[in-house]
Amino acid sequence: MSSAVKTLHLLSFFSATTPEIGLSALCRLAKRDKATTHRHLQALEEAGFVEQNPLTRQYRLGPALLQLAQTREQTVPRKESAIPVLKDLAEKTGETTHASVLSGTTVFALASYESAQHSTRVVIDLDKFPLHATASGLSILAFGPGDLFEIAANNLETFTSHTVNSKASLEEAVQSVRDTGFGRTIQSFEDEVSSLAAPVFDETGNLAGAVSVACVATRFSPELERKCQEHLITASRDLTRGWGGAVPDPIEAIWAATLNNSKALDSTS
């Protein structure tokens, strides 16, 4: 890892739940000595990427990142086009919806929307989604770059008793997504949450992220799953179109087969 990459990597430790971090804490998080960490922080501070809170002396993200974020959204619009799609999806499913984007090997949260239909609902407070333990992550593993699988298989952190915990079980989960077109996790990241996700593509024709419905586990039923699948297809198409792309024909064919199989099961039950 180059010095520049190590310097910029410090930015990844800041989040909405950890907006300020002291030098000693950053040393522990980055597993670096104090002199090296301080030197990297000075470089970031000079560029405006971090600043010190004058009261706490802890570091926080700097104003230069706001300008970069605004430029990113203006030139590669993602969030603005996602919000109305997520709102519509939440209203039709009655559950919390969210979109994520793939950058390098990391799945970042983009936006979320909570349905008002239930007093008990899922709250999305993540900045990043683990590849192996979330429906969004599994969708991205199934239809994204092939090298992501080994990265995920080498980072099988356990979150609940239902979390994928072996390479073989991860392969099985990813193959299920390829067979159905939907990422699916049942209480694998949080005990109270079950989720479904669909891939989203951009103008390059490549996977760009995922759109997901996060359901309260006690409400998750076959009927709700089918409803979410139907509306996730529409949401994926709308998001993909908003990001300048089109859903690949093979994905459309998989979705059609999944919904037809679901209807066939309904007719025989």
mmCIF file of C-alpha atoms in Angstrom:
data_model
loop_
_atom_site.group_PDB
_atom_site.id
_atom_site.type_symbol
_atom_site.label_atom_id
_atom_site.label_comp_id
_atom_site.label_asym_id
_atom_site.label_seq_id
_atom_site.Cartn_x
_atom_site.Cartn_y
_atom_site.Cartn_z
ATOM 1 C CA MET A 1 0.000 0.000 0.000
ATOM 2 C CA SER A 2 1.513 3.322 -1.080
ATOM 3 C CA SER A 3 1.921 6.281 1.258
ATOM 4 C CA ALA A 4 -0.833 8.164 -0.595
ATOM 5 C CA VAL A 5 -3.250 5.266 -0.226
ATOM 6 C CA LYS A 6 -2.409 4.909 3.469
ATOM 7 C CA THR A 7 -3.030 8.622 3.942
ATOM 8 C CA LEU A 8 -6.402 8.600 2.201
ATOM 9 C CA HIS A 9 -7.395 5.376 3.953
ATOM 10 C CA LEU A 10 -7.652 7.311 7.212
ATOM 11 C CA LEU A 11 -10.759 9.011 5.818
ATOM 12 C CA SER A 12 -12.601 5.673 5.775
ATOM 13 C CA PHE A 13 -12.701 5.531 9.571
ATOM 14 C CA PHE A 14 -15.002 8.565 9.838
ATOM 15 C CA SER A 15 -18.749 8.018 9.714
ATOM 16 C CA ALA A 16 -22.039 9.509 10.868
ATOM 17 C CA THR A 17 -21.708 7.549 14.110
ATOM 18 C CA THR A 18 -18.000 8.396 14.485
ATOM 19 C CA PRO A 19 -17.689 11.975 13.196
ATOM 20 C CA GLU A 20 -14.602 12.807 15.271
ATOM 21 C CA ILE A 21 -11.561 10.668 16.063
ATOM 22 C CA GLY A 22 -8.473 11.496 18.089
ATOM 23 C CA LEU A 23 -4.899 10.767 17.042
ATOM 24 C CA SER A 24 -4.450 7.812 19.405
ATOM 25 C CA ALA A 25 -7.713 6.225 18.261
ATOM 26 C CA LEU A 26 -6.736 6.620 14.608
ATOM 27 C CA CYS A 27 -3.405 4.954 15.349
ATOM 28 C CA ARG A 28 -5.241 1.947 16.767
ATOM 29 C CA LEU A 29 -7.753 1.803 13.930
ATOM 30 C CA ALA A 30 -5.126 2.112 11.211
ATOM 31 C CA LYS A 31 -2.588 -0.049 13.086
ATOM 32 C CA ARG A 32 0.157 2.527 12.573
ATOM 33 C CA ASP A 33 2.557 4.333 14.856
ATOM 34 C CA LYS A 34 1.800 7.828 16.104
ATOM 35 C CA ALA A 35 4.472 9.614 14.045
ATOM 36 C CA THR A 36 3.278 8.072 10.756
ATOM 37 C CA THR A 37 -0.401 8.679 11.506
ATOM 38 C CA HIS A 38 0.260 12.281 12.494
ATOM 39 C CA ARG A 39 2.218 12.882 9.291
ATOM 40 C CA HIS A 40 -0.647 11.497 7.209
ATOM 41 C CA LEU A 41 -3.166 13.619 9.105
ATOM 42 C CA GLN A 42 -1.091 16.729 8.484
ATOM 43 C CA ALA A 43 -1.181 16.012 4.744
ATOM 44 C CA LEU A 44 -4.952 15.556 4.840
ATOM 45 C CA GLU A 45 -5.384 18.703 6.907
ATOM 46 C CA GLU A 46 -3.281 20.735 4.483
ATOM 47 C CA ALA A 47 -5.506 19.561 1.618
ATOM 48 C CA GLY A 48 -8.666 20.408 3.575
ATOM 49 C CA PHE A 49 -9.772 16.775 3.811
ATOM 50 C CA VAL A 50 -9.709 16.803 7.626
ATOM 51 C CA GLU A 51 -9.678 19.488 10.292
ATOM 52 C CA GLN A 52 -9.298 19.594 14.053
ATOM 53 C CA ASN A 53 -12.196 20.551 16.256
ATOM 54 C CA PRO A 54 -10.766 23.507 18.231
ATOM 55 C CA LEU A 55 -12.668 22.399 21.348
ATOM 56 C CA THR A 56 -11.935 18.672 21.423
ATOM 57 C CA ARG A 57 -8.724 18.659 19.327
ATOM 58 C CA GLN A 58 -10.084 15.562 17.627
ATOM 59 C CA TYR A 59 -10.079 15.225 13.858
ATOM 60 C CA ARG A 60 -13.176 15.427 11.668
ATOM 61 C CA LEU A 61 -13.805 15.492 7.928
ATOM 62 C CA GLY A 62 -12.843 18.785 6.301
ATOM 63 C CA PRO A 63 -14.708 21.189 3.998
ATOM 64 C CA ALA A 64 -12.837 20.132 0.861
ATOM 65 C CA LEU A 65 -14.757 16.862 0.888
ATOM 66 C CA LEU A 66 -18.065 18.743 0.669
ATOM 67 C CA GLN A 67 -16.960 20.379 -2.560
ATOM 68 C CA LEU A 68 -15.797 17.039 -3.934
ATOM 69 C CA ALA A 69 -19.085 15.369 -2.960
ATOM 70 C CA GLN A 70 -21.088 18.127 -4.672
ATOM 71 C CA THR A 71 -18.950 17.849 -7.801
ATOM 72 C CA ARG A 72 -19.359 14.081 -7.806
ATOM 73 C CA GLU A 73 -23.157 14.305 -7.595
ATOM 74 C CA GLN A 74 -23.290 16.984 -10.304
ATOM 75 C CA THR A 75 -21.094 15.039 -12.717
ATOM 76 C CA VAL A 76 -22.104 11.479 -11.797
ATOM 77 C CA PRO A 77 -25.645 11.905 -10.400
ATOM 78 C CA ARG A 78 -26.703 9.049 -8.191
ATOM 79 C CA LYS A 79 -28.445 10.168 -4.999
ATOM 80 C CA GLU A 80 -30.835 12.715 -6.511
ATOM 81 C CA SER A 81 -32.285 10.201 -8.950
ATOM 82 C CA ALA A 82 -32.426 7.463 -6.299
ATOM 83 C CA ILE A 83 -34.589 9.228 -3.717
ATOM 84 C CA PRO A 84 -37.921 9.287 -5.651
ATOM 85 C CA VAL A 85 -37.403 5.651 -6.659
ATOM 86 C CA LEU A 86 -36.769 4.645 -3.041
ATOM 87 C CA LYS A 87 -39.803 6.593 -1.857
ATOM 88 C CA ASP A 88 -42.056 4.845 -4.371
ATOM 89 C CA LEU A 89 -40.603 1.450 -3.466
ATOM 90 C CA ALA A 90 -41.140 2.101 0.257
ATOM 91 C CA GLU A 91 -44.741 3.164 -0.283
ATOM 92 C CA LYS A 92 -45.517 0.066 -2.348
ATOM 93 C CA THR A 93 -43.830 -2.456 -0.051
ATOM 94 C CA GLY A 94 -44.494 -0.795 3.312
ATOM 95 C CA GLU A 95 -40.865 -1.351 4.326
ATOM 96 C CA THR A 96 -37.596 0.591 4.460
ATOM 97 C CA THR A 97 -35.750 0.885 1.173
ATOM 98 C CA HIS A 98 -32.190 1.863 0.362
ATOM 99 C CA ALA A 99 -29.708 2.118 -2.476
ATOM 100 C CA SER A 100 -25.986 1.422 -2.408
ATOM 101 C CA VAL A 101 -23.105 1.995 -4.810
ATOM 102 C CA LEU A 102 -20.015 -0.083 -5.482
ATOM 103 C CA SER A 103 -16.715 1.784 -5.420
ATOM 104 C CA GLY A 104 -13.643 -0.385 -5.829
ATOM 105 C CA THR A 105 -14.288 -3.279 -3.473
ATOM 106 C CA THR A 106 -16.541 -1.407 -1.039
ATOM 107 C CA VAL A 107 -20.340 -1.124 -1.031
ATOM 108 C CA PHE A 108 -21.271 2.362 0.184
ATOM 109 C CA ALA A 109 -24.693 3.491 1.391
ATOM 110 C CA LEU A 110 -26.206 6.073 -0.953
ATOM 111 C CA ALA A 111 -29.714 6.869 0.315
ATOM 112 C CA SER A 112 -32.605 5.308 2.222
ATOM 113 C CA TYR A 113 -36.316 5.895 2.736
ATOM 114 C CA GLU A 114 -38.515 4.682 5.599
ATOM 115 C CA SER A 115 -42.151 3.768 4.988
ATOM 116 C CA ALA A 116 -44.674 5.324 7.369
ATOM 117 C CA GLN A 117 -47.041 2.352 7.103
ATOM 118 C CA HIS A 118 -45.730 0.693 10.270
ATOM 119 C CA SER A 119 -44.614 2.105 13.594
ATOM 120 C CA THR A 120 -41.889 -0.555 13.753
ATOM 121 C CA ARG A 121 -39.515 -0.278 10.828
ATOM 122 C CA VAL A 122 -35.893 -0.809 9.877
ATOM 123 C CA VAL A 123 -33.537 2.148 10.262
ATOM 124 C CA ILE A 124 -30.534 2.204 7.928
ATOM 125 C CA ASP A 125 -27.587 3.767 9.734
ATOM 126 C CA LEU A 126 -24.693 2.112 7.887
ATOM 127 C CA ASP A 127 -22.053 3.797 5.783
ATOM 128 C CA LYS A 128 -20.854 0.534 4.229
ATOM 129 C CA PHE A 129 -22.496 -2.837 3.625
ATOM 130 C CA PRO A 130 -20.608 -6.119 4.117
ATOM 131 C CA LEU A 131 -20.555 -8.142 0.926
ATOM 132 C CA HIS A 132 -21.359 -11.497 2.523
ATOM 133 C CA ALA A 133 -23.991 -10.536 5.097
ATOM 134 C CA THR A 134 -26.410 -8.219 3.276
ATOM 135 C CA ALA A 135 -28.789 -8.656 0.351
ATOM 136 C CA SER A 136 -27.154 -5.692 -1.386
ATOM 137 C CA GLY A 137 -23.715 -7.231 -0.962
ATOM 138 C CA LEU A 138 -24.815 -10.605 -2.307
ATOM 139 C CA SER A 139 -26.401 -8.956 -5.362
ATOM 140 C CA ILE A 140 -23.139 -7.185 -6.049
ATOM 141 C CA LEU A 141 -21.138 -10.395 -5.579
ATOM 142 C CA ALA A 142 -23.441 -12.212 -8.002
ATOM 143 C CA PHE A 143 -23.436 -9.664 -10.816
ATOM 144 C CA GLY A 144 -20.375 -7.496 -10.151
ATOM 145 C CA PRO A 145 -16.634 -7.952 -10.751
ATOM 146 C CA GLY A 146 -15.434 -11.527 -10.279
ATOM 147 C CA ASP A 147 -12.544 -10.625 -7.975
ATOM 148 C CA LEU A 148 -14.971 -9.468 -5.273
ATOM 149 C CA PHE A 149 -15.808 -13.026 -4.267
ATOM 150 C CA GLU A 150 -12.369 -13.868 -2.892
ATOM 151 C CA ILE A 151 -12.298 -10.568 -1.023
ATOM 152 C CA ALA A 152 -15.650 -11.386 0.572
ATOM 153 C CA ALA A 153 -14.643 -14.989 1.292
ATOM 154 C CA ASN A 154 -11.592 -13.751 3.189
ATOM 155 C CA ASN A 155 -13.681 -11.385 5.341
ATOM 156 C CA LEU A 156 -16.525 -13.489 6.701
ATOM 157 C CA GLU A 157 -17.228 -11.505 9.836
ATOM 158 C CA THR A 158 -19.985 -13.022 11.960
ATOM 159 C CA PHE A 159 -22.865 -10.683 12.826
ATOM 160 C CA THR A 160 -25.620 -13.119 13.839
ATOM 161 C CA SER A 161 -26.105 -16.878 14.071
ATOM 162 C CA HIS A 162 -27.436 -16.756 10.484
ATOM 163 C CA THR A 163 -24.417 -15.022 8.929
ATOM 164 C CA VAL A 164 -22.653 -16.894 6.124
ATOM 165 C CA ASN A 165 -19.536 -18.340 7.762
ATOM 166 C CA SER A 166 -17.751 -20.401 5.108
ATOM 167 C CA LYS A 167 -16.608 -20.060 1.530
ATOM 168 C CA ALA A 168 -18.861 -22.939 0.488
ATOM 169 C CA SER A 169 -21.963 -21.372 2.011
ATOM 170 C CA LEU A 170 -21.072 -18.028 0.426
ATOM 171 C CA GLU A 171 -20.774 -19.718 -2.976
ATOM 172 C CA GLU A 172 -24.205 -21.268 -2.418
ATOM 173 C CA ALA A 173 -25.723 -17.918 -1.456
ATOM 174 C CA VAL A 174 -24.234 -16.137 -4.474
ATOM 175 C CA GLN A 175 -25.401 -18.884 -6.839
ATOM 176 C CA SER A 176 -28.915 -18.509 -5.450
ATOM 177 C CA VAL A 177 -28.808 -14.815 -6.368
ATOM 178 C CA ARG A 178 -27.671 -15.679 -9.895
ATOM 179 C CA ASP A 179 -30.497 -18.194 -10.187
ATOM 180 C CA THR A 180 -33.248 -15.855 -8.955
ATOM 181 C CA GLY A 181 -31.924 -12.362 -9.726
ATOM 182 C CA PHE A 182 -32.421 -11.237 -6.119
ATOM 183 C CA GLY A 183 -30.094 -10.968 -3.160
ATOM 184 C CA ARG A 184 -31.775 -12.460 -0.102
ATOM 185 C CA THR A 185 -30.710 -12.478 3.532
ATOM 186 C CA ILE A 186 -32.713 -13.708 6.494
ATOM 187 C CA GLN A 187 -31.493 -12.155 9.750
ATOM 188 C CA SER A 188 -27.867 -12.484 8.655
ATOM 189 C CA PHE A 189 -26.692 -8.970 9.475
ATOM 190 C CA GLU A 190 -29.207 -8.068 12.180
ATOM 191 C CA ASP A 191 -31.515 -10.506 13.959
ATOM 192 C CA GLU A 192 -34.500 -8.220 13.434
ATOM 193 C CA VAL A 193 -34.036 -7.690 9.684
ATOM 194 C CA SER A 194 -34.598 -9.731 6.512
ATOM 195 C CA SER A 195 -33.778 -8.164 3.156
ATOM 196 C CA LEU A 196 -34.135 -8.510 -0.583
ATOM 197 C CA ALA A 197 -32.079 -6.652 -3.206
ATOM 198 C CA ALA A 198 -31.719 -6.292 -6.953
ATOM 199 C CA PRO A 199 -28.669 -5.159 -8.948
ATOM 200 C CA VAL A 200 -28.443 -1.725 -10.562
ATOM 201 C CA PHE A 201 -26.387 -0.886 -13.655
ATOM 202 C CA ASP A 202 -25.047 2.318 -15.226
ATOM 203 C CA GLU A 203 -24.179 3.724 -18.631
ATOM 204 C CA THR A 204 -21.148 1.419 -18.968
ATOM 205 C CA GLY A 205 -23.373 -1.646 -18.829
ATOM 206 C CA ASN A 206 -21.596 -2.758 -15.669
ATOM 207 C CA LEU A 207 -23.035 -3.217 -12.206
ATOM 208 C CA ALA A 208 -23.046 0.071 -10.290
ATOM 209 C CA GLY A 209 -24.799 -0.854 -7.055
ATOM 210 C CA ALA A 210 -27.994 -2.328 -5.653
ATOM 211 C CA VAL A 211 -31.466 -1.370 -4.500
ATOM 212 C CA SER A 212 -32.897 -3.130 -1.467
ATOM 213 C CA VAL A 213 -35.944 -3.573 0.740
ATOM 214 C CA ALA A 214 -35.143 -4.113 4.431
ATOM 215 C CA CYS A 215 -38.073 -5.779 6.205
ATOM 216 C CA VAL A 216 -38.775 -6.262 9.882
ATOM 217 C CA ALA A 217 -38.123 -10.004 10.231
ATOM 218 C CA THR A 218 -41.396 -10.782 11.990
ATOM 219 C CA ARG A 219 -43.334 -9.325 9.022
ATOM 220 C CA PHE A 220 -41.331 -11.125 6.344
ATOM 221 C CA SER A 221 -43.556 -13.688 4.635
ATOM 222 C CA PRO A 222 -43.750 -15.391 1.205
ATOM 223 C CA GLU A 223 -46.445 -12.889 0.218
ATOM 224 C CA LEU A 224 -44.319 -9.903 1.218
ATOM 225 C CA GLU A 225 -41.296 -11.426 -0.499
ATOM 226 C CA ARG A 226 -43.161 -11.722 -3.797
ATOM 227 C CA LYS A 227 -44.435 -8.156 -3.493
ATOM 228 C CA CYS A 228 -40.914 -6.888 -2.823
ATOM 229 C CA GLN A 229 -39.519 -8.822 -5.776
ATOM 230 C CA GLU A 230 -42.066 -7.352 -8.167
ATOM 231 C CA HIS A 231 -41.433 -3.794 -7.048
ATOM 232 C CA LEU A 232 -37.651 -4.263 -6.825
ATOM 233 C CA ILE A 233 -37.635 -5.083 -10.529
ATOM 234 C CA THR A 234 -39.337 -1.774 -11.299
ATOM 235 C CA ALA A 235 -37.012 0.082 -8.924
ATOM 236 C CA SER A 236 -33.915 -1.489 -10.483
ATOM 237 C CA ARG A 237 -35.088 -0.549 -13.973
ATOM 238 C CA ASP A 238 -35.877 3.018 -12.897
ATOM 239 C CA LEU A 239 -32.587 3.495 -11.051
ATOM 240 C CA THR A 240 -30.593 1.947 -13.875
ATOM 241 C CA ARG A 241 -32.332 4.234 -16.376
ATOM 242 C CA GLY A 242 -31.647 7.227 -14.138
ATOM 243 C CA TRP A 243 -27.977 6.277 -14.052
ATOM 244 C CA GLY A 244 -27.834 6.143 -17.848
ATOM 245 C CA GLY A 245 -27.996 2.384 -18.319
ATOM 246 C CA ALA A 246 -30.330 -0.502 -19.102
ATOM 247 C CA VAL A 247 -30.866 -3.745 -17.221
ATOM 248 C CA PRO A 248 -29.126 -6.546 -19.190
ATOM 249 C CA ASP A 249 -31.479 -8.945 -20.975
ATOM 250 C CA PRO A 250 -30.180 -12.020 -19.093
ATOM 251 C CA ILE A 251 -31.153 -10.374 -15.774
ATOM 252 C CA GLU A 252 -34.617 -9.556 -17.106
ATOM 253 C CA ALA A 253 -35.014 -13.202 -18.167
ATOM 254 C CA ILE A 254 -34.007 -14.461 -14.713
ATOM 255 C CA TRP A 255 -36.493 -12.115 -13.031
ATOM 256 C CA ALA A 256 -39.289 -13.248 -15.341
ATOM 257 C CA ALA A 257 -38.549 -16.904 -14.578
ATOM 258 C CA THR A 258 -38.467 -16.242 -10.823
ATOM 259 C CA LEU A 259 -41.823 -14.462 -10.840
ATOM 260 C CA ASN A 260 -43.384 -17.132 -13.075
ATOM 261 C CA ASN A 261 -42.176 -19.862 -10.711
ATOM 262 C CA SER A 262 -43.616 -17.957 -7.781
ATOM 263 C CA LYS A 263 -47.010 -17.653 -9.506
ATOM 264 C CA ALA A 264 -46.942 -21.351 -10.381
ATOM 265 C CA LEU A 265 -46.360 -22.239 -6.738
ATOM 266 C CA ASP A 266 -49.266 -19.990 -5.721
ATOM 267 C CA SER A 267 -51.603 -21.731 -8.151
ATOM 268 C CA THR A 268 -50.772 -25.181 -6.772
ATOM 269 C CA SER A 269 -50.919 -24.234 -3.099
#
